[in-house]
Amino acid sequence: DTWRYAFEEALDEVQGVFAQKFKEEIEANSDHEIQLFPYGTLGESADIMEQAQAGILQFVNQSPGFTGALIPEAQVFFVPYLLPQDPEELNSFFRNSVAINEMFPELYAEQGLELLTMYPEGEVAITTKAPMRSPEDLNEVKIRVMTNPLLVESYRAFGATPTPLPWGEVYGGLQTNLIQGQENPAFFIESTRMYEVTDHITFAGHNNFTTALMANKDFFDGLSEEDQELIRAATEAAFDHILDYQEGLTEASLDAIRAARPEVTITWLSEEERAPFEASAESVEATFIEMTGSRGQEILDQMKADLAAAAEG
Ligand code: 6CS
């Protein structure tokens, strides 16, 4: 039989590399086949989620940037400066987090989804048409964000005018000046040529892009134990593979951008410059708790405990 698996990126982007490894593992170890649907083949991110919930797709890779509209607690990944940038610490967090491995699966299950794993896709950079070093520089600047209320809130706290849009409208929106900036990891800025329509790439250290692989829960629950184990093992192999794959990816992507368009500036804000952005985290955290109540508080507390454990190594 054939299992359908959709994701939000192209085959040679991080989610695609993950998906190809997953497919390879499933097909090498069983008679099942995986049919991959990259970004655009079945619509936008919101469309593939609907199809997965309806059981038309067996697997879907979607970022909390979009899932946050469905599962409010998943917005916790948009509290700025929560995740560390150190890759070892970050990877250890994703591997061992109780919040991710034990608490989130229950919330996803309520939406008919079996959460298989969450993994990082790289430090997020903000790309803009005008240079940005302070919240004042973002005044009246329309920054496109994924359709996630807390991400909107965090850009408002950064001093910008957040504009939630599906991915498909971003390149054109920048071309026509409907928006003047957006945020994404370096590999995605390079592969989707964001450097053609924005001129300044700024790392504020505020986040790392998180994404998640899910299965339709009725499909997953109906499988034999052997098949469930096969899927868990393939997920683990793809998880390990994607962490290895990302070693040096940000630097290589920035090099490719410099080569493609030398006039683009690439800036890492100093600690001093980051301070006013970091200061906004507290209010965004408070908004997260307002939106999600005690369940959100429990997730946030557990995430902080998981992050502290990852920092200790
Ligand atoms: O910004 C977005 O909408 C997209 N960014 C990434 C890195 N992956 C998929 C998502 O659609």
XYZ file of C-alpha atoms and ligand atoms in Angstrom:
324
model
C 0.000 0.000 0.000
C 0.941 3.669 -0.364
C 1.081 6.216 2.455
C 0.797 9.886 1.473
C 3.101 12.386 3.192
C 2.910 16.161 2.593
C 5.243 18.870 3.820
C 5.675 22.651 3.599
C 8.933 22.885 1.686
C 10.683 21.662 -1.466
C 12.359 18.244 -1.677
C 15.844 19.729 -1.264
C 14.902 21.914 1.698
C 15.120 20.741 5.331
C 11.595 19.262 5.576
C 12.162 17.573 2.212
C 15.475 16.058 3.284
C 13.768 14.784 6.441
C 10.879 13.348 4.404
C 13.192 11.591 1.965
C 15.061 9.906 4.812
C 11.750 8.835 6.383
C 10.585 7.394 3.056
C 13.886 5.587 2.541
C 13.665 3.963 6.003
C 10.029 2.895 5.620
C 10.576 1.441 2.168
C 13.818 -0.334 3.119
C 12.185 -2.021 6.088
C 8.671 -2.866 4.863
C 6.442 -3.319 1.825
C 4.792 0.063 2.378
C 5.450 2.877 -0.060
C 5.615 6.568 0.772
C 4.382 9.112 -1.750
C 5.866 12.542 -1.031
C 3.971 15.792 -1.703
C 6.289 18.825 -1.479
C 5.071 22.400 -0.928
C 2.645 23.605 -3.551
C 1.536 20.220 -4.870
C -1.509 20.073 -2.549
C -1.892 23.724 -1.619
C -0.692 25.792 1.312
C 0.266 24.645 4.784
C -3.276 25.045 6.107
C -4.588 22.871 3.247
C -2.273 19.930 3.929
C -3.219 20.039 7.608
C -6.924 19.796 6.702
C -6.169 16.889 4.395
C -4.215 15.090 7.117
C -6.983 15.626 9.666
C -9.494 14.295 7.147
C -7.377 11.191 6.560
C -6.694 11.966 2.888
C -3.031 12.215 3.901
C -1.448 9.772 6.337
C 1.441 12.095 7.264
C 1.892 15.848 7.435
C 4.875 17.987 8.361
C 3.671 21.358 9.607
C 5.367 24.041 11.695
C 3.786 25.333 14.902
C 3.838 28.653 13.029
C 0.708 27.355 11.341
C -0.438 24.677 13.839
C -0.621 27.367 16.537
C -3.893 28.509 15.020
C -5.288 24.998 15.696
C -3.469 24.105 18.924
C -2.954 27.352 20.863
C -0.345 25.788 23.195
C 1.919 25.092 20.177
C 2.398 28.855 19.974
C 4.842 28.547 22.890
C 7.566 28.190 20.232
C 7.055 31.890 19.462
C 7.931 33.256 22.868
C 11.064 35.137 21.780
C 14.454 34.155 23.233
C 13.076 30.954 24.771
C 15.096 28.490 22.668
C 18.916 28.492 22.826
C 21.002 29.073 19.669
C 23.795 26.689 20.659
C 23.183 23.662 18.391
C 24.183 21.048 20.953
C 21.924 22.487 23.595
C 19.104 22.921 21.109
C 19.398 19.375 19.777
C 19.526 17.924 23.270
C 16.376 19.882 24.131
C 14.467 18.517 21.118
C 15.679 14.996 21.796
C 14.845 14.871 25.506
C 12.094 17.413 26.133
C 9.254 16.074 28.280
C 7.008 18.855 26.957
C 7.602 17.726 23.372
C 7.682 13.990 23.902
C 4.955 13.589 26.513
C 2.761 16.682 26.819
C 2.324 17.917 23.249
C 1.236 14.500 21.903
C -1.917 14.701 24.069
C -2.801 18.129 22.673
C -2.208 17.048 19.086
C -4.285 13.908 19.713
C -7.290 16.131 20.510
C -7.024 17.388 16.921
C -6.855 13.886 15.467
C -3.078 13.946 15.071
C -0.374 11.576 16.268
C 2.621 13.815 16.979
C 5.675 11.814 15.894
C 8.440 14.333 16.455
C 9.422 17.978 16.542
C 12.737 19.178 15.164
C 14.585 22.462 14.615
C 15.256 23.957 11.166
C 17.772 26.664 12.043
C 18.140 30.087 13.579
C 15.558 32.546 12.302
C 16.775 35.749 10.633
C 14.683 38.788 9.786
C 15.042 40.056 6.224
C 14.011 43.628 5.475
C 14.240 46.288 2.778
C 15.734 48.875 5.170
C 18.426 48.131 7.765
C 17.114 47.215 11.230
C 19.045 47.396 14.470
C 16.388 48.557 16.917
C 12.618 48.370 17.492
C 12.438 51.988 16.239
C 13.731 50.812 12.857
C 10.696 48.507 12.639
C 8.183 51.293 13.232
C 5.473 51.060 10.517
C 7.413 48.269 8.799
C 5.087 45.465 7.718
C 6.758 42.173 8.540
C 5.138 39.034 7.190
C 4.723 36.260 9.761
C 3.156 32.816 9.635
C -0.534 32.752 10.564
C -0.051 32.452 14.314
C -1.566 34.900 16.814
C 1.382 34.803 19.248
C 3.912 35.389 16.468
C 1.838 38.421 15.475
C 2.001 39.521 19.111
C 5.771 39.095 19.281
C 6.374 41.271 16.204
C 4.033 43.880 17.620
C 6.179 43.798 20.782
C 9.255 44.203 18.554
C 7.752 47.478 17.308
C 6.781 46.258 13.820
C 3.439 45.950 12.020
C 3.020 42.173 11.742
C 1.202 40.843 8.683
C 0.201 37.168 8.802
C 0.195 35.560 5.353
C 0.498 32.064 3.893
C 3.906 31.358 2.385
C 2.728 31.621 -1.226
C 2.067 35.345 -0.901
C 5.424 36.363 0.527
C 7.681 36.781 -2.540
C 5.064 38.743 -4.466
C 4.115 40.742 -1.375
C 7.718 41.871 -1.000
C 7.985 42.662 -4.703
C 4.912 44.881 -4.618
C 5.814 46.414 -1.226
C 2.648 45.068 0.435
C 5.124 43.906 3.086
C 8.662 45.077 3.754
C 10.136 42.116 5.578
C 9.784 38.534 6.750
C 11.565 36.003 8.954
C 12.950 32.548 8.176
C 16.035 30.366 8.640
C 19.035 31.101 6.390
C 18.641 27.979 4.236
C 15.085 29.029 3.343
C 16.061 32.657 2.682
C 18.604 31.279 0.218
C 16.511 28.593 -1.461
C 13.441 30.808 -1.887
C 15.544 33.797 -2.976
C 14.290 36.150 -0.298
C 17.578 38.026 -0.851
C 16.235 39.189 -4.218
C 13.296 41.026 -2.642
C 14.810 42.117 0.697
C 18.248 43.698 1.144
C 19.208 43.218 4.779
C 19.453 39.997 6.761
C 19.487 40.471 10.528
C 20.033 37.875 13.234
C 18.473 39.055 16.491
C 18.856 35.652 18.180
C 15.136 35.595 18.940
C 14.181 32.162 17.703
C 14.967 28.894 16.019
C 12.460 27.558 13.499
C 10.611 24.539 14.917
C 8.621 22.075 12.885
C 6.696 18.853 13.520
C 5.871 15.550 11.833
C 2.423 14.119 12.504
C 0.323 11.195 11.364
C -3.446 11.047 11.068
C -4.351 9.520 14.435
C -7.089 7.127 13.253
C -4.688 5.802 10.612
C -1.887 5.404 13.153
C -4.100 3.788 15.806
C -5.378 1.309 13.233
C -1.908 0.033 12.365
C -0.313 -3.131 13.721
C 2.197 -2.677 16.522
C 4.878 -3.672 14.070
C 3.937 -0.866 11.659
C 3.722 1.658 14.477
C 7.216 0.641 15.538
C 8.401 0.915 11.917
C 7.102 4.502 11.776
C 8.690 5.413 15.110
C 12.046 3.984 14.011
C 11.900 5.794 10.643
C 11.052 9.027 12.475
C 14.050 8.597 14.760
C 16.377 7.891 11.830
C 15.108 10.976 9.982
C 15.464 13.050 13.165
C 19.127 12.029 13.587
C 19.762 12.583 9.896
C 18.269 16.079 9.836
C 20.340 17.233 12.812
C 23.535 16.020 11.090
C 22.425 17.541 7.789
C 22.048 20.960 9.396
C 25.609 21.157 10.689
C 27.126 24.190 8.936
C 23.962 24.754 6.870
C 23.400 28.341 8.032
C 26.947 29.386 7.123
C 26.841 27.600 3.756
C 23.504 29.255 2.950
C 24.820 32.700 3.868
C 27.870 32.090 1.656
C 25.569 31.216 -1.232
C 23.585 34.411 -0.612
C 26.766 36.526 -0.520
C 27.845 34.951 -3.814
C 24.433 35.435 -5.459
C 23.988 39.045 -4.345
C 27.044 40.636 -2.707
C 25.250 43.883 -1.821
C 22.947 42.159 0.693
C 24.029 42.957 4.263
C 24.207 40.245 6.919
C 24.200 41.462 10.521
C 24.272 39.845 13.949
C 22.880 42.273 16.500
C 25.180 42.915 19.465
C 24.016 42.029 22.951
C 23.254 45.673 23.546
C 21.187 45.890 20.370
C 19.320 42.707 21.272
C 18.369 43.953 24.728
C 15.200 45.876 23.755
C 13.980 42.899 21.701
C 14.709 40.538 24.581
C 12.846 42.817 26.942
C 9.656 42.193 24.954
C 9.735 38.461 25.718
C 8.067 38.963 29.081
C 4.954 40.588 27.629
C 4.718 37.952 24.881
C 4.944 35.224 27.508
C 2.125 36.906 29.451
C 0.018 37.017 26.286
C 0.701 33.319 25.721
C -0.649 32.537 29.198
C -3.699 34.755 28.592
C -4.387 32.810 25.395
C -3.837 29.318 26.799
C -4.513 29.421 30.561
C -3.276 26.718 32.907
C -2.535 24.214 30.128
C -0.244 26.720 28.474
C 1.378 27.558 31.790
C 2.125 23.867 32.407
C 3.693 23.487 28.950
C 5.765 26.646 29.368
C 6.987 25.588 32.827
C 7.915 22.135 31.553
C 9.694 23.617 28.534
C 11.738 25.856 30.791
C 12.669 22.857 32.938
C 13.590 20.894 29.778
C 15.692 23.821 28.518
C 17.492 24.103 31.846
C 18.269 20.363 31.706
C 19.562 20.744 28.114
C 21.764 23.673 29.185
C 23.334 21.544 31.899
C 24.204 18.989 29.221
O 7.690 30.929 6.405
C 7.055 29.951 6.027
O 5.856 30.004 5.820
C 7.809 28.673 5.723
N 9.094 28.623 6.331
C 9.767 27.493 6.425
C 11.182 27.447 6.881
N 9.188 26.333 6.144
C 7.837 26.206 5.716
C 7.004 27.439 5.974
O 5.904 27.437 5.150
